[in-house]
């Protein structure tokens, strides 16, 4: 399976530096198939030099991809070993970044989303409130936010309308580099033809509504300009 991929990042109007980091790497495994790794890492809280912390995470995933993807590609069922790899990587990063924060260096908290496409399947590692969607004839959110608002929404303490307006949107339950433990969510599934995967941070989805995404993807009709 071949993939068409693109990425975009914007500094916005409030910060002097862009603290988000992106990774997109593609490698042809055979003439008709390739493996693709996409990672987004959001520096939490807009703290000073947060871009260094997010870059640490995406660099670690890039190094992992370079070292391991060919071996995993040869396996008939790579999921268990792949997710073990990723969990070891996340736990190592968590300890490493917490240690730098403890030593008074630079802020080291991040939330991230990673998605590997390989042999007709997708594999996701999710921490925080970056999201992964599938766009087909509808818009499907694959990941669940690790936030206080999402937890209360799931428990029925907030309605969807209340959740959208809640002032605690940015309060994470877990992220890489802060807190006692980090427990990523791991997901996998089949990549069907003519599907688009959208991986985005909270800065995007809070400005661009799901209805606007659907209109851009042709799922909903565009608004008429009068």
CSV table of C-alpha atoms in Angstrom, one decimal:
chain,number,residue,atom,x,y,z
A,1,UNK,CA,0.0,0.0,0.0
A,2,UNK,CA,1.2,3.5,-0.9
A,3,UNK,CA,0.4,6.6,1.1
A,4,UNK,CA,0.2,10.3,0.3
A,5,UNK,CA,1.1,12.4,3.3
A,6,UNK,CA,1.4,16.1,4.2
A,7,UNK,CA,1.8,18.2,7.4
A,8,UNK,CA,1.4,21.8,8.5
A,9,UNK,CA,2.3,23.7,11.7
A,10,UNK,CA,1.6,27.3,12.7
A,11,UNK,CA,3.2,29.3,15.5
A,12,UNK,CA,-0.1,31.2,16.1
A,13,UNK,CA,-0.3,34.8,17.4
A,14,UNK,CA,0.6,34.4,21.1
A,15,UNK,CA,4.0,32.7,21.2
A,16,UNK,CA,7.4,33.7,20.0
A,17,UNK,CA,8.4,30.2,19.2
A,18,UNK,CA,6.5,27.1,17.9
A,19,UNK,CA,6.8,24.5,20.7
A,20,UNK,CA,5.1,21.7,18.7
A,21,UNK,CA,7.2,19.2,16.9
A,22,UNK,CA,6.3,17.0,14.0
A,23,UNK,CA,7.7,13.9,12.4
A,24,UNK,CA,6.7,12.3,9.1
A,25,UNK,CA,8.9,9.6,7.7
A,26,UNK,CA,8.2,7.2,4.8
A,27,UNK,CA,10.2,4.2,3.7
A,28,UNK,CA,9.5,1.9,0.8
A,29,UNK,CA,9.6,-1.7,2.0
A,30,UNK,CA,8.8,-3.2,-1.3
A,31,UNK,CA,8.0,-1.8,-4.8
A,32,UNK,CA,4.3,-1.6,-3.9
A,33,UNK,CA,4.3,-1.1,-0.2
A,34,UNK,CA,5.8,1.3,2.3
A,35,UNK,CA,5.8,2.0,6.0
A,36,UNK,CA,4.9,5.5,7.3
A,37,UNK,CA,5.4,6.9,10.8
A,38,UNK,CA,3.7,10.1,11.8
A,39,UNK,CA,4.2,11.7,15.2
A,40,UNK,CA,3.0,15.0,16.7
A,41,UNK,CA,4.2,16.3,20.0
A,42,UNK,CA,2.6,19.2,21.8
A,43,UNK,CA,4.8,21.1,24.3
A,44,UNK,CA,2.5,21.4,27.3
A,45,UNK,CA,1.7,24.8,28.8
A,46,UNK,CA,3.7,27.1,26.5
A,47,UNK,CA,6.6,27.0,28.9
A,48,UNK,CA,10.0,28.4,28.0
A,49,UNK,CA,12.0,26.3,25.6
A,50,UNK,CA,9.2,23.7,25.4
A,51,UNK,CA,10.2,23.1,21.8
A,52,UNK,CA,13.3,21.3,23.0
A,53,UNK,CA,11.2,18.9,25.0
A,54,UNK,CA,8.8,18.1,22.2
A,55,UNK,CA,11.8,17.6,19.8
A,56,UNK,CA,13.3,15.1,22.2
A,57,UNK,CA,10.2,12.9,21.8
A,58,UNK,CA,9.9,13.0,18.0
A,59,UNK,CA,13.7,12.4,17.7
A,60,UNK,CA,13.4,9.3,19.9
A,61,UNK,CA,10.5,7.9,17.6
A,62,UNK,CA,12.5,8.7,14.5
A,63,UNK,CA,15.5,6.8,15.8
A,64,UNK,CA,13.3,3.9,16.8
A,65,UNK,CA,11.8,3.8,13.3
A,66,UNK,CA,15.2,3.8,11.7
A,67,UNK,CA,16.4,0.9,13.9
A,68,UNK,CA,13.3,-1.3,14.1
A,69,UNK,CA,10.8,-0.9,11.2
A,70,UNK,CA,12.5,-3.3,8.8
A,71,UNK,CA,12.6,-6.1,11.4
A,72,UNK,CA,9.0,-5.5,12.4
A,73,UNK,CA,7.9,-5.4,8.8
A,74,UNK,CA,9.1,-9.0,8.2
A,75,UNK,CA,7.0,-10.3,11.1
A,76,UNK,CA,3.6,-11.7,10.3
A,77,UNK,CA,2.0,-10.3,13.4
A,78,UNK,CA,4.2,-7.4,14.7
A,79,UNK,CA,1.6,-5.7,17.0
A,80,UNK,CA,2.7,-7.2,20.4
A,81,UNK,CA,6.4,-6.5,19.9
A,82,UNK,CA,5.7,-3.1,18.3
A,83,UNK,CA,3.6,-1.9,21.3
A,84,UNK,CA,6.2,-3.3,23.7
A,85,UNK,CA,8.8,-1.3,21.9
A,86,UNK,CA,6.7,1.9,22.1
A,87,UNK,CA,5.8,1.4,25.8
A,88,UNK,CA,9.5,0.9,26.6
A,89,UNK,CA,10.3,4.1,24.6
A,90,UNK,CA,7.6,6.2,26.3
A,91,UNK,CA,8.6,5.0,29.8
A,92,UNK,CA,12.2,5.8,29.1
A,93,UNK,CA,11.3,9.3,27.8
A,94,UNK,CA,9.1,9.8,30.8
A,95,UNK,CA,11.9,9.1,33.3
A,96,UNK,CA,14.4,11.1,31.2
A,97,UNK,CA,12.3,14.2,31.0
A,98,UNK,CA,11.2,14.1,34.6
A,99,UNK,CA,14.9,13.9,35.6
A,100,UNK,CA,15.7,17.0,33.6
A,101,UNK,CA,12.8,18.8,35.1
A,102,UNK,CA,13.8,17.8,38.6
A,103,UNK,CA,17.3,19.1,38.0
A,104,UNK,CA,15.9,22.5,37.1
A,105,UNK,CA,16.7,22.5,33.4
A,106,UNK,CA,14.0,23.1,30.8
A,107,UNK,CA,10.3,22.3,31.0
A,108,UNK,CA,9.8,18.7,29.9
A,109,UNK,CA,6.1,17.9,29.7
A,110,UNK,CA,4.5,16.8,26.5
A,111,UNK,CA,1.5,15.1,25.1
A,112,UNK,CA,1.9,13.2,21.9
A,113,UNK,CA,0.3,11.0,19.2
A,114,UNK,CA,2.1,8.5,17.1
A,115,UNK,CA,0.7,6.5,14.2
A,116,UNK,CA,2.6,3.8,12.2
A,117,UNK,CA,1.1,2.6,8.9
A,118,UNK,CA,2.5,-0.7,7.8
A,119,UNK,CA,1.3,-3.7,5.7
A,120,UNK,CA,-2.3,-2.4,5.5
A,121,UNK,CA,-2.8,-1.7,9.2
A,122,UNK,CA,-2.4,1.3,11.5
A,123,UNK,CA,-0.9,1.3,15.0
A,124,UNK,CA,-1.4,4.2,17.4
A,125,UNK,CA,0.3,5.3,20.6
A,126,UNK,CA,-1.6,8.0,22.4
A,127,UNK,CA,-0.8,10.2,25.5
A,128,UNK,CA,-2.6,13.5,26.3
A,129,UNK,CA,-5.1,15.3,24.2
A,130,UNK,CA,-3.6,15.2,20.7
A,131,UNK,CA,-6.1,13.4,18.5
A,132,UNK,CA,-6.3,11.0,15.6
A,133,UNK,CA,-9.3,10.9,13.3
A,134,UNK,CA,-10.3,8.9,10.3
A,135,UNK,CA,-12.0,10.8,7.5
A,136,UNK,CA,-14.2,8.7,5.1
A,137,UNK,CA,-17.8,9.4,4.5
A,138,UNK,CA,-17.9,10.5,8.1
A,139,UNK,CA,-15.4,11.8,10.7
A,140,UNK,CA,-14.4,9.2,13.3
A,141,UNK,CA,-12.3,10.1,16.4
A,142,UNK,CA,-10.1,7.1,17.2
A,143,UNK,CA,-8.3,8.4,20.4
A,144,UNK,CA,-9.8,9.5,23.7
A,145,UNK,CA,-8.4,12.6,25.4
A,146,UNK,CA,-6.6,12.1,28.7
A,147,UNK,CA,-8.2,15.2,30.2
A,148,UNK,CA,-10.3,16.0,33.3
A,149,UNK,CA,-13.1,17.3,31.0
A,150,UNK,CA,-13.1,14.1,28.9
A,151,UNK,CA,-13.2,12.0,32.1
A,152,UNK,CA,-16.2,13.9,33.5
A,153,UNK,CA,-17.9,13.7,30.1
A,154,UNK,CA,-17.4,9.9,30.0
A,155,UNK,CA,-18.7,9.6,33.6
A,156,UNK,CA,-21.8,11.6,32.7
A,157,UNK,CA,-20.9,14.6,34.9
A,158,UNK,CA,-20.8,16.9,31.9
A,159,UNK,CA,-22.9,17.1,28.7
A,160,UNK,CA,-21.1,17.6,25.4
A,161,UNK,CA,-22.2,21.2,25.3
A,162,UNK,CA,-20.9,21.8,28.8
A,163,UNK,CA,-17.6,20.1,27.9
A,164,UNK,CA,-17.0,22.3,24.9
A,165,UNK,CA,-17.3,25.4,27.2
A,166,UNK,CA,-15.5,24.1,30.2
A,167,UNK,CA,-12.6,26.2,31.3
A,168,UNK,CA,-10.5,23.1,32.3
A,169,UNK,CA,-9.9,22.1,28.7
A,170,UNK,CA,-6.1,22.1,29.0
A,171,UNK,CA,-5.9,20.1,32.3
A,172,UNK,CA,-4.3,16.8,31.4
A,173,UNK,CA,-4.6,13.6,33.4
A,174,UNK,CA,-1.3,12.4,32.1
A,175,UNK,CA,1.5,13.4,29.8
A,176,UNK,CA,5.1,12.4,29.0
A,177,UNK,CA,7.5,13.9,31.5
A,178,UNK,CA,5.2,14.8,34.4
A,179,UNK,CA,3.3,12.9,37.0
A,180,UNK,CA,4.1,9.6,38.7
A,181,UNK,CA,3.1,7.3,35.8
A,182,UNK,CA,2.3,7.5,32.1
A,183,UNK,CA,0.0,4.8,30.6
A,184,UNK,CA,-0.4,5.3,26.9
A,185,UNK,CA,-3.4,4.0,24.9
A,186,UNK,CA,-2.6,1.6,22.1
A,187,UNK,CA,-4.9,1.1,19.2
A,188,UNK,CA,-4.7,-0.7,15.9
A,189,UNK,CA,-6.9,-1.5,12.9
A,190,UNK,CA,-7.1,-2.1,9.2
A,191,UNK,CA,-6.4,0.7,6.7
A,192,UNK,CA,-9.2,0.7,4.2
A,193,UNK,CA,-8.9,2.3,0.8
A,194,UNK,CA,-9.7,6.0,0.3
A,195,UNK,CA,-9.4,6.9,4.0
A,196,UNK,CA,-7.6,9.9,5.4
A,197,UNK,CA,-6.0,10.0,8.8
A,198,UNK,CA,-5.9,13.4,10.6
A,199,UNK,CA,-3.5,13.7,13.5
A,200,UNK,CA,-3.7,17.0,15.3
A,201,UNK,CA,-2.9,18.8,18.5
A,202,UNK,CA,-5.5,20.6,20.6
A,203,UNK,CA,-4.5,24.0,19.2
A,204,UNK,CA,-6.0,22.9,15.8
A,205,UNK,CA,-9.2,21.2,16.9
A,206,UNK,CA,-10.1,24.1,19.3
A,207,UNK,CA,-10.0,26.5,16.4
A,208,UNK,CA,-11.3,24.3,13.6
A,209,UNK,CA,-14.6,22.6,14.5
A,210,UNK,CA,-15.6,19.1,13.5
A,211,UNK,CA,-18.2,20.6,11.2
A,212,UNK,CA,-15.5,22.7,9.4
A,213,UNK,CA,-13.4,19.5,9.0
A,214,UNK,CA,-16.4,17.7,7.5
A,215,UNK,CA,-17.0,20.6,5.1
A,216,UNK,CA,-13.4,20.7,4.0
A,217,UNK,CA,-13.5,16.9,3.4
A,218,UNK,CA,-16.7,17.1,1.5
A,219,UNK,CA,-18.7,15.2,4.1
A,220,UNK,CA,-21.0,18.2,4.6
A,221,UNK,CA,-21.9,20.7,2.0
A,222,UNK,CA,-20.0,24.0,2.1
A,223,UNK,CA,-21.7,27.0,3.4
A,224,UNK,CA,-23.0,29.3,0.6
A,225,UNK,CA,-21.3,32.7,0.5
A,226,UNK,CA,-23.9,35.5,0.0
